[in-house]
Short mmCIF file of C-alpha atoms in Angstrom, two decimals:
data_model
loop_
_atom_site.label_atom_id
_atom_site.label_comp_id
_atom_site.label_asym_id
_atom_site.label_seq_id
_atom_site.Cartn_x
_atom_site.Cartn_y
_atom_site.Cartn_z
CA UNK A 1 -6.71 222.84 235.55
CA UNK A 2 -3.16 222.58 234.30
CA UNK A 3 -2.75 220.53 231.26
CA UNK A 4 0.80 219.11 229.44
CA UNK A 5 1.21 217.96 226.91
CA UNK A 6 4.14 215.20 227.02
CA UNK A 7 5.13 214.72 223.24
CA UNK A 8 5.12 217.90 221.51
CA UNK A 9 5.63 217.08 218.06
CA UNK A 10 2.60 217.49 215.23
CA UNK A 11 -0.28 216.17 217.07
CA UNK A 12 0.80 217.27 220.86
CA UNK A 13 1.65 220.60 219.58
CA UNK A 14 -1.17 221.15 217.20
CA UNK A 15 -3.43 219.74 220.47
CA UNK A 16 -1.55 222.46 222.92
CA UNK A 17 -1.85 225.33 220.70
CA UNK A 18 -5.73 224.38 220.22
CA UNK A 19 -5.80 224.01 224.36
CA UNK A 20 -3.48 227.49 224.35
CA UNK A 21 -5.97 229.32 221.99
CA UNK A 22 -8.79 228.27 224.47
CA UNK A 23 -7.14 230.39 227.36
CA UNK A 24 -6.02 226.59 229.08
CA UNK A 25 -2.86 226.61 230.95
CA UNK A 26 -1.13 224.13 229.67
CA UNK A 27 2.73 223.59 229.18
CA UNK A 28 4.37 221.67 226.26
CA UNK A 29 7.08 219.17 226.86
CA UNK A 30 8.95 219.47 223.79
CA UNK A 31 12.98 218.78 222.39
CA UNK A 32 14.96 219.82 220.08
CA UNK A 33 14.11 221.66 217.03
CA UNK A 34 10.48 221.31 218.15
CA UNK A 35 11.25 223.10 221.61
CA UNK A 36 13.21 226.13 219.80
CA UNK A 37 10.00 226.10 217.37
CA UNK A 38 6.91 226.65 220.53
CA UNK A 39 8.96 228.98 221.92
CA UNK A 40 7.90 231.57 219.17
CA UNK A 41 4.64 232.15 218.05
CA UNK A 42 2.85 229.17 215.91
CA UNK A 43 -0.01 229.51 213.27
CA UNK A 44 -2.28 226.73 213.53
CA UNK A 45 -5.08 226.01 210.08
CA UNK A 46 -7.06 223.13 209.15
CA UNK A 47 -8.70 222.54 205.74
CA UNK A 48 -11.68 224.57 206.40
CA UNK A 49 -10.11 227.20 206.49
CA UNK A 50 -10.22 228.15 210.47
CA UNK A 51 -7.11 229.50 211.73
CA UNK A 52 -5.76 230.64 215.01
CA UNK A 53 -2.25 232.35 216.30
CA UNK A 54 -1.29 231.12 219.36
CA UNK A 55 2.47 231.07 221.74
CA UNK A 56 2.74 228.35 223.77
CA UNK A 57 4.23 227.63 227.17
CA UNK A 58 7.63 225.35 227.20
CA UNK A 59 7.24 222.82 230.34
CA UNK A 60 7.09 225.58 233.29
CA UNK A 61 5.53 223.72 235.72
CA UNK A 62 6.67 220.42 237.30
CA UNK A 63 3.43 218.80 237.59
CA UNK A 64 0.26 218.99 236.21
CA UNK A 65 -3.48 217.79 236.51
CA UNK A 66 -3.34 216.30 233.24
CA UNK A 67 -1.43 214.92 231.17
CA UNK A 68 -1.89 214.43 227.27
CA UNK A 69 0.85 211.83 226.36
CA UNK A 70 1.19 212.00 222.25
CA UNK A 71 4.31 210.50 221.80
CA UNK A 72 4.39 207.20 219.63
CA UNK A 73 3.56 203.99 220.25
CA UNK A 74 7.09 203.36 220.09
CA UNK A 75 7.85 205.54 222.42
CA UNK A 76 5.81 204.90 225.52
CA UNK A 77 8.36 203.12 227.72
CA UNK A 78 11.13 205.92 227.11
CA UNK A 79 8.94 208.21 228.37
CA UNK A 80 7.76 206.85 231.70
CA UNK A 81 10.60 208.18 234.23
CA UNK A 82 9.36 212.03 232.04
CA UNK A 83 5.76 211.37 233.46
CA UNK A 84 6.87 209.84 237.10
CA UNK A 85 8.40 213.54 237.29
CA UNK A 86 4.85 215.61 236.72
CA UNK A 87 2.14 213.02 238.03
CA UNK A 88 0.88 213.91 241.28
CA UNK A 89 -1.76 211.36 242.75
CA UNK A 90 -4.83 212.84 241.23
CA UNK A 91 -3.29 213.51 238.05
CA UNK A 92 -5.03 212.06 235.15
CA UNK A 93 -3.21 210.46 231.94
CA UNK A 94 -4.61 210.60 228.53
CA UNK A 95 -2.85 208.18 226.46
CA UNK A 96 -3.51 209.18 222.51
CA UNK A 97 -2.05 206.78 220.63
CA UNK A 98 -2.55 205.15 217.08
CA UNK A 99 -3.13 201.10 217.74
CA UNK A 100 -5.17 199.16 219.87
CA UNK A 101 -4.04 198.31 223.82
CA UNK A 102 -0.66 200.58 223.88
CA UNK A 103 -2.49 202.51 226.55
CA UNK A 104 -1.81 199.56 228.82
CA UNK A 105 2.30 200.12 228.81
CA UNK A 106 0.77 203.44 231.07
CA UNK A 107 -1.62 201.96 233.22
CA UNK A 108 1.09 199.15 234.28
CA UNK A 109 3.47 201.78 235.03
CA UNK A 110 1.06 203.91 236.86
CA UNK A 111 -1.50 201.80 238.32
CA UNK A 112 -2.76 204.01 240.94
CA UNK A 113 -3.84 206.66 238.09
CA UNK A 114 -6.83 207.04 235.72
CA UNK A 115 -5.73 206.01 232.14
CA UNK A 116 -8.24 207.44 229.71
CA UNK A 117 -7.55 207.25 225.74
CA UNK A 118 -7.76 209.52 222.92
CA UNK A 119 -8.74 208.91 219.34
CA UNK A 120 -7.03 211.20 217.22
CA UNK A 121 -8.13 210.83 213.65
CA UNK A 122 -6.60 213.74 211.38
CA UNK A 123 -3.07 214.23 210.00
CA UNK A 124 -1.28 217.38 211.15
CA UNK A 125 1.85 218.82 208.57
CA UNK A 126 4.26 221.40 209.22
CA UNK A 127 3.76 223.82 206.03
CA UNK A 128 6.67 225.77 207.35
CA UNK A 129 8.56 226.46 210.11
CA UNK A 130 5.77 228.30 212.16
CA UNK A 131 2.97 226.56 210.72
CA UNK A 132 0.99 223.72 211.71
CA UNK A 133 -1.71 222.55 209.31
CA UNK A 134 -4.68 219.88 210.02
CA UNK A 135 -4.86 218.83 206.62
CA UNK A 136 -8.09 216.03 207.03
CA UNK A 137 -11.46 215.37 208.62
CA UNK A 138 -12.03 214.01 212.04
CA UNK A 139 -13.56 214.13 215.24
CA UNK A 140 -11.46 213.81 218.83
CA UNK A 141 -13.17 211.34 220.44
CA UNK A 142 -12.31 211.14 224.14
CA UNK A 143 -12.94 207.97 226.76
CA UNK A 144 -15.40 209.26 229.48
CA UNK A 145 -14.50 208.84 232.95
CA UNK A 146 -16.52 208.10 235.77
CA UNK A 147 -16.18 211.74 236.54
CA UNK A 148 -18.83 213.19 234.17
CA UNK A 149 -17.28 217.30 235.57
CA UNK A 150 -13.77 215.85 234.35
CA UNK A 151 -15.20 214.43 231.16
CA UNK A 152 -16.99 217.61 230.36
CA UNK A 153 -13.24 219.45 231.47
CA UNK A 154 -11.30 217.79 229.16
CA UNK A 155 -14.03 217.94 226.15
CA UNK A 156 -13.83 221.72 227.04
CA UNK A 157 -10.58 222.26 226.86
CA UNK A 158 -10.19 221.01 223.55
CA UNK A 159 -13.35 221.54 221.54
CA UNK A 160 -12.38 224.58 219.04
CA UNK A 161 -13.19 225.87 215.53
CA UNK A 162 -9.90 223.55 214.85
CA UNK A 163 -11.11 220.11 216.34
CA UNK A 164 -14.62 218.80 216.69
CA UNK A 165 -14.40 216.99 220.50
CA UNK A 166 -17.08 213.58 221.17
CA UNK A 167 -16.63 211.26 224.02
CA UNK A 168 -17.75 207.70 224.48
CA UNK A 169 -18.24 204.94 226.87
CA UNK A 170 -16.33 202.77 224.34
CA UNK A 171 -13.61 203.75 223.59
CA UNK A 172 -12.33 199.95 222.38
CA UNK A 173 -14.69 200.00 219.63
CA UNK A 174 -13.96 203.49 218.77
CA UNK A 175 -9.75 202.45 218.62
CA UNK A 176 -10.80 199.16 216.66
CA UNK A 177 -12.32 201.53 213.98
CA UNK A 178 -9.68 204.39 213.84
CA UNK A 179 -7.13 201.10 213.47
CA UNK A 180 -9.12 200.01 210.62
CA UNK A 181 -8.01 203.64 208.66
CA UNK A 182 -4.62 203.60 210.05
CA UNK A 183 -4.01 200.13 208.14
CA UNK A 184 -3.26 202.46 205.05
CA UNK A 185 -0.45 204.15 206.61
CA UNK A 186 2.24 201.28 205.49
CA UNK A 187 1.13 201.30 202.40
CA UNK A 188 1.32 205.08 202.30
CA UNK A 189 4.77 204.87 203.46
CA UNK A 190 5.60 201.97 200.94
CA UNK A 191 4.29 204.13 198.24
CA UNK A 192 6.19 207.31 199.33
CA UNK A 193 3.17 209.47 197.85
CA UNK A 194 1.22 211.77 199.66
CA UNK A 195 -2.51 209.74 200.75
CA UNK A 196 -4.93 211.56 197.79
CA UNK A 197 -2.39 210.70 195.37
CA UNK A 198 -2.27 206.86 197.08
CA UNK A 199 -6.23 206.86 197.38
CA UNK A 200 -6.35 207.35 193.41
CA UNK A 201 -4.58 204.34 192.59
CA UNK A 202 -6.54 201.13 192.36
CA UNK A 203 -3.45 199.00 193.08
CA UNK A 204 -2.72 200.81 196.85
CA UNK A 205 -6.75 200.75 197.73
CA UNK A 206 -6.73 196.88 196.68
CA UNK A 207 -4.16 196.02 199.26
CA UNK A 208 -5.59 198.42 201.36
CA UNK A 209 -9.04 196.59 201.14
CA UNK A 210 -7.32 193.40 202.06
CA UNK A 211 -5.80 194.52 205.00
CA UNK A 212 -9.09 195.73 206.10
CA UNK A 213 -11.07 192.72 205.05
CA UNK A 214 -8.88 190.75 208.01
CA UNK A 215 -9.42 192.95 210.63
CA UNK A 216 -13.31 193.09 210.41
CA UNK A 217 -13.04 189.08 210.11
CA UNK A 218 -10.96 189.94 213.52
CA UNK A 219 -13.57 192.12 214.90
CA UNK A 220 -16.33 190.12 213.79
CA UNK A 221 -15.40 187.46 215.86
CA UNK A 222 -14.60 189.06 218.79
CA UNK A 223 -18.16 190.40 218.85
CA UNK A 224 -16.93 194.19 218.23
CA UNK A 225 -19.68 196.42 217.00
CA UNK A 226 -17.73 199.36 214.69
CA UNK A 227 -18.82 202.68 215.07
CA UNK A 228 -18.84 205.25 212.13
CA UNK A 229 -15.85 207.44 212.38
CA UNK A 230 -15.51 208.81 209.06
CA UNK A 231 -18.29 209.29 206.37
CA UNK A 232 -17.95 206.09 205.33
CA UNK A 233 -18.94 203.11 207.99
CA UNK A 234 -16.11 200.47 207.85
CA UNK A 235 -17.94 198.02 207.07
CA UNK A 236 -18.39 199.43 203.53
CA UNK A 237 -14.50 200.45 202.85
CA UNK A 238 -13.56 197.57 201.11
CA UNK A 239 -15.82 197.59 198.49
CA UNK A 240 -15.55 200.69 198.18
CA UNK A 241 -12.03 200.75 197.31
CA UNK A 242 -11.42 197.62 195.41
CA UNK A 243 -14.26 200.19 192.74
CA UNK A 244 -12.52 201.20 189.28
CA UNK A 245 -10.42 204.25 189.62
CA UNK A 246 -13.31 206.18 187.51
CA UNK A 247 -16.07 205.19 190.13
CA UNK A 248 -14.11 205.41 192.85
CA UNK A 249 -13.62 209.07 192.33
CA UNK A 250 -17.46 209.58 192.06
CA UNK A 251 -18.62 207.87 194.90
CA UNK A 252 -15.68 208.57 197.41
CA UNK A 253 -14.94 211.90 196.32
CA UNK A 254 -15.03 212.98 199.73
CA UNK A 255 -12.69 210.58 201.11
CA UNK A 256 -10.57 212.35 198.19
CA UNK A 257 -11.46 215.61 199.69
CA UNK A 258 -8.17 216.32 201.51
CA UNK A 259 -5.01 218.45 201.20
CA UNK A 260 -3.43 216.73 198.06
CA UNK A 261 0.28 217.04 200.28
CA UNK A 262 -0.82 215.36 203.41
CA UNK A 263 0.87 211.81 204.27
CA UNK A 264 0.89 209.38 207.05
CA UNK A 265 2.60 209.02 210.49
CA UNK A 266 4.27 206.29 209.42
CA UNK A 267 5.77 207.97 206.28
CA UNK A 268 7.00 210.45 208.25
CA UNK A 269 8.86 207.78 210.81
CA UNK A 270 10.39 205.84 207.90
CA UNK A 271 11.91 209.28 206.24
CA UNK A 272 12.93 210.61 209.09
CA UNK A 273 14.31 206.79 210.27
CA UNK A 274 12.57 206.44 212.96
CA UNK A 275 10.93 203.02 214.39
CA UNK A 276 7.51 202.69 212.76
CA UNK A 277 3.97 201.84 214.36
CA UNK A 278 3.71 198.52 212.90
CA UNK A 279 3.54 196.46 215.71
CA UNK A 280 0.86 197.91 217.25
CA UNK A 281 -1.18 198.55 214.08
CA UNK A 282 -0.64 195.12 211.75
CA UNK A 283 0.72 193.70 215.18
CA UNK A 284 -2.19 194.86 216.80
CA UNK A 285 -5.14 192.63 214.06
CA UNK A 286 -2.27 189.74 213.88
CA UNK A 287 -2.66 189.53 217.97
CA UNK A 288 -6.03 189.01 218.10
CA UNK A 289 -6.44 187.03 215.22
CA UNK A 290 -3.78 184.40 216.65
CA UNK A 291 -5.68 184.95 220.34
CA UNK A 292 -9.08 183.48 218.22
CA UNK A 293 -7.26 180.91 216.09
CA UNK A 294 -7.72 182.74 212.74
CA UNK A 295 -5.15 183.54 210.18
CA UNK A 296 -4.18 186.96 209.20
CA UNK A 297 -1.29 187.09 206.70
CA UNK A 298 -2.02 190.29 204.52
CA UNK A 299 -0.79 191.91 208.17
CA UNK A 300 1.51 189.96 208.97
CA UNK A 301 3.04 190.22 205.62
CA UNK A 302 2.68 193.99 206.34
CA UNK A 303 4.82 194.22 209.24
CA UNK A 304 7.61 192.00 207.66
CA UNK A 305 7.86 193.97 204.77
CA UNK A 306 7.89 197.31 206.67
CA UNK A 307 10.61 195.49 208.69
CA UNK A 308 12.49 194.94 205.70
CA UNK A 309 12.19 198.31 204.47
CA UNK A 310 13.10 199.97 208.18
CA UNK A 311 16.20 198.13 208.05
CA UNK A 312 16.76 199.01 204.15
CA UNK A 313 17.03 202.74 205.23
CA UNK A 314 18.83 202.36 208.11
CA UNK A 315 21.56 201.22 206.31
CA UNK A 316 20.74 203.99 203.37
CA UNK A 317 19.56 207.14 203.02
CA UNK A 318 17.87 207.16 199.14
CA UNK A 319 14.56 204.97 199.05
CA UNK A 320 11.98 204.95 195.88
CA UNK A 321 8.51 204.16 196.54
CA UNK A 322 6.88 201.05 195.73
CA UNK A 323 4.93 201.05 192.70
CA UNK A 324 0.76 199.65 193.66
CA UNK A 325 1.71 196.09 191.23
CA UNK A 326 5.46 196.12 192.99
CA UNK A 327 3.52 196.03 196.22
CA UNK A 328 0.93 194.12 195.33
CA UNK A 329 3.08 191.31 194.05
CA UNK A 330 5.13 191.64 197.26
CA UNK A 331 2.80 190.87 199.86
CA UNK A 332 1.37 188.17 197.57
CA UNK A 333 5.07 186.72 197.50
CA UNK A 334 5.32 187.39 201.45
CA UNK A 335 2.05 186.04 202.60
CA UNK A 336 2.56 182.85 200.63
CA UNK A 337 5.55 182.31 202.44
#
């Protein structure tokens, strides 16, 4: 089969070299400083120490079998006319995006394709120019298709020493779950710290906990069982966090267990000044809670004050981080009013 990856930044790359070091053919549709980078050879590590060398392919061919779309949320619809160029008609499109329902930008622009989805659940860092670093715990987990060869294909061509590769039949619960984790990344970006330094600070995991309490309210009554994907079933996360900083460092300590320099997605948008995620993360619980007549302001103060701060450095290139009682008493203030 020939894969591409469409979005070769930390995740697409990190997922091509993996593909790469399985003897795949796969090309990498890449830009910029991130083109000149694949075209040289790239180290890729994860925190267990694995490791693989690996040079990539730089978009040779002009279509492909599949496609493994990892740009952002944000950037789905600029990226449509790319894919109309290297679809064929049995070409199938894995959408693997943070959020919940972003796949369906794809399917409406390609209806007569199969849109499978992706749950990617670790961080991926550049440690230097030539090095890409999986820095936390997760398993791939892959939609199955109706095609149980093509399933067992695409679990194939990933599944490495570097990423652990499960599929489901539900992939909707699966995203629901994975959303519920990614509801720390504003506050990670808000706090400008890297996440183990965030995680150890009562104040961040209290705010995270709220956000969290709304969207299994939101789940809850849109009859969405949760399944486990991390160590701790998110059911339990709240409680878990809102525990004194003393505790919390007993009983999580393997939540804790990660590279002490990783940090989200969505810091690395708003440093770089790039449109964030928000919409289709905090967007994504205020939706449905709205759709079920339920109120969800901890998210929806979320997004406005990520809005705020978007348009803060856009007009400035210094920011501080937000101390845990600055940001705390700000999304009080904001979902008050």
């Amino acid at each position: 089969m020939q894969h591409c990856i469409v979005g070769s930044g930390l995740i697409g790359s990190f997922i091509g070299g993996v593909m790469t070091a399985n003897g795949q053919q796969v090309d990498l549709v890449a830009r910029g400083q991130w083109k000149a980078r694949l075209q040289k050879p790239i180290t890729l590590t994860d925190y267990l120490g694995n490791r693989a060398v690996v040079t990539c392919s730089i978009a040779q061919s002009k279509t492909a079998d599949v496609i493994w779309l990892t740009v952002k949320c944000t950037g789905l619809h600029q990226v449509i006319d790319t894919l109309r160029d290297r679809v064929e008609s049995h070409t199938v499109i894995v959408c693997c995006q943070n959020g919940v329902g972003s796949h369906s930008i794809i399917q409406q622009a390609f209806p007569q394709h199969q849109v499978l989805r992706a749950m990617v659940p670790f961080n991926v860092v550049l440690e230097s120019e030539q090095h890409l670093h999986k820095g936390s715990e997760g398993s791939l987990t892959l939609e199955k298709s109706n095609n149980t060869h093509l399933t067992q294909q695409l679990a194939d061509a990933l599944s490495h020493s570097l990423i652990e590769v499960h599929t489901t039949e539900n992939i909707d619960a699966v995203q629901w779950a994975k959303l519920q984790l990614n509801l720390g990344n504003g506050v990670n970006a808000l706090a400008d710290l890297p996440v183990k330094s965030m995680l150890e600070d009562r104040g961040y995991r209290r705010v995270i906990a709220s956000l969290m309490d709304e969207l299994l309210t939101v789940v809850e009554h849109s009859n969405i069982t949760l399944p486990k994907v991390a160590k701790v079933h998110g059911k339990w996360l709240p409680t878990i966090l809102r525990l004194p900083d003393w505790l919390f460092s007993r009983v999580a300590k393997q939540m804790l267990d990660i590279d002490p320099t990783v940090k989200t997605s969505m810091w690395w948008d708003l440093q770089n000044k790039k449109p964030t995620e928000k919409d289709f993360l905090y967007g994504a619980v205020l939706k449905q809670a709205n759709s079920l007549g339920i109120e969800a302001p901890m998210n929806e103060a979320m997004i406005r004050l990520i809005e705020t701060t978007e348009v803060n450095i856009s007009n400035d290139n210094s920011r501080s981080g937000l101390l845990s009682p600055e940001l705390c008493n700000m999304l009080n203030i904001c979902a008050k009013n």
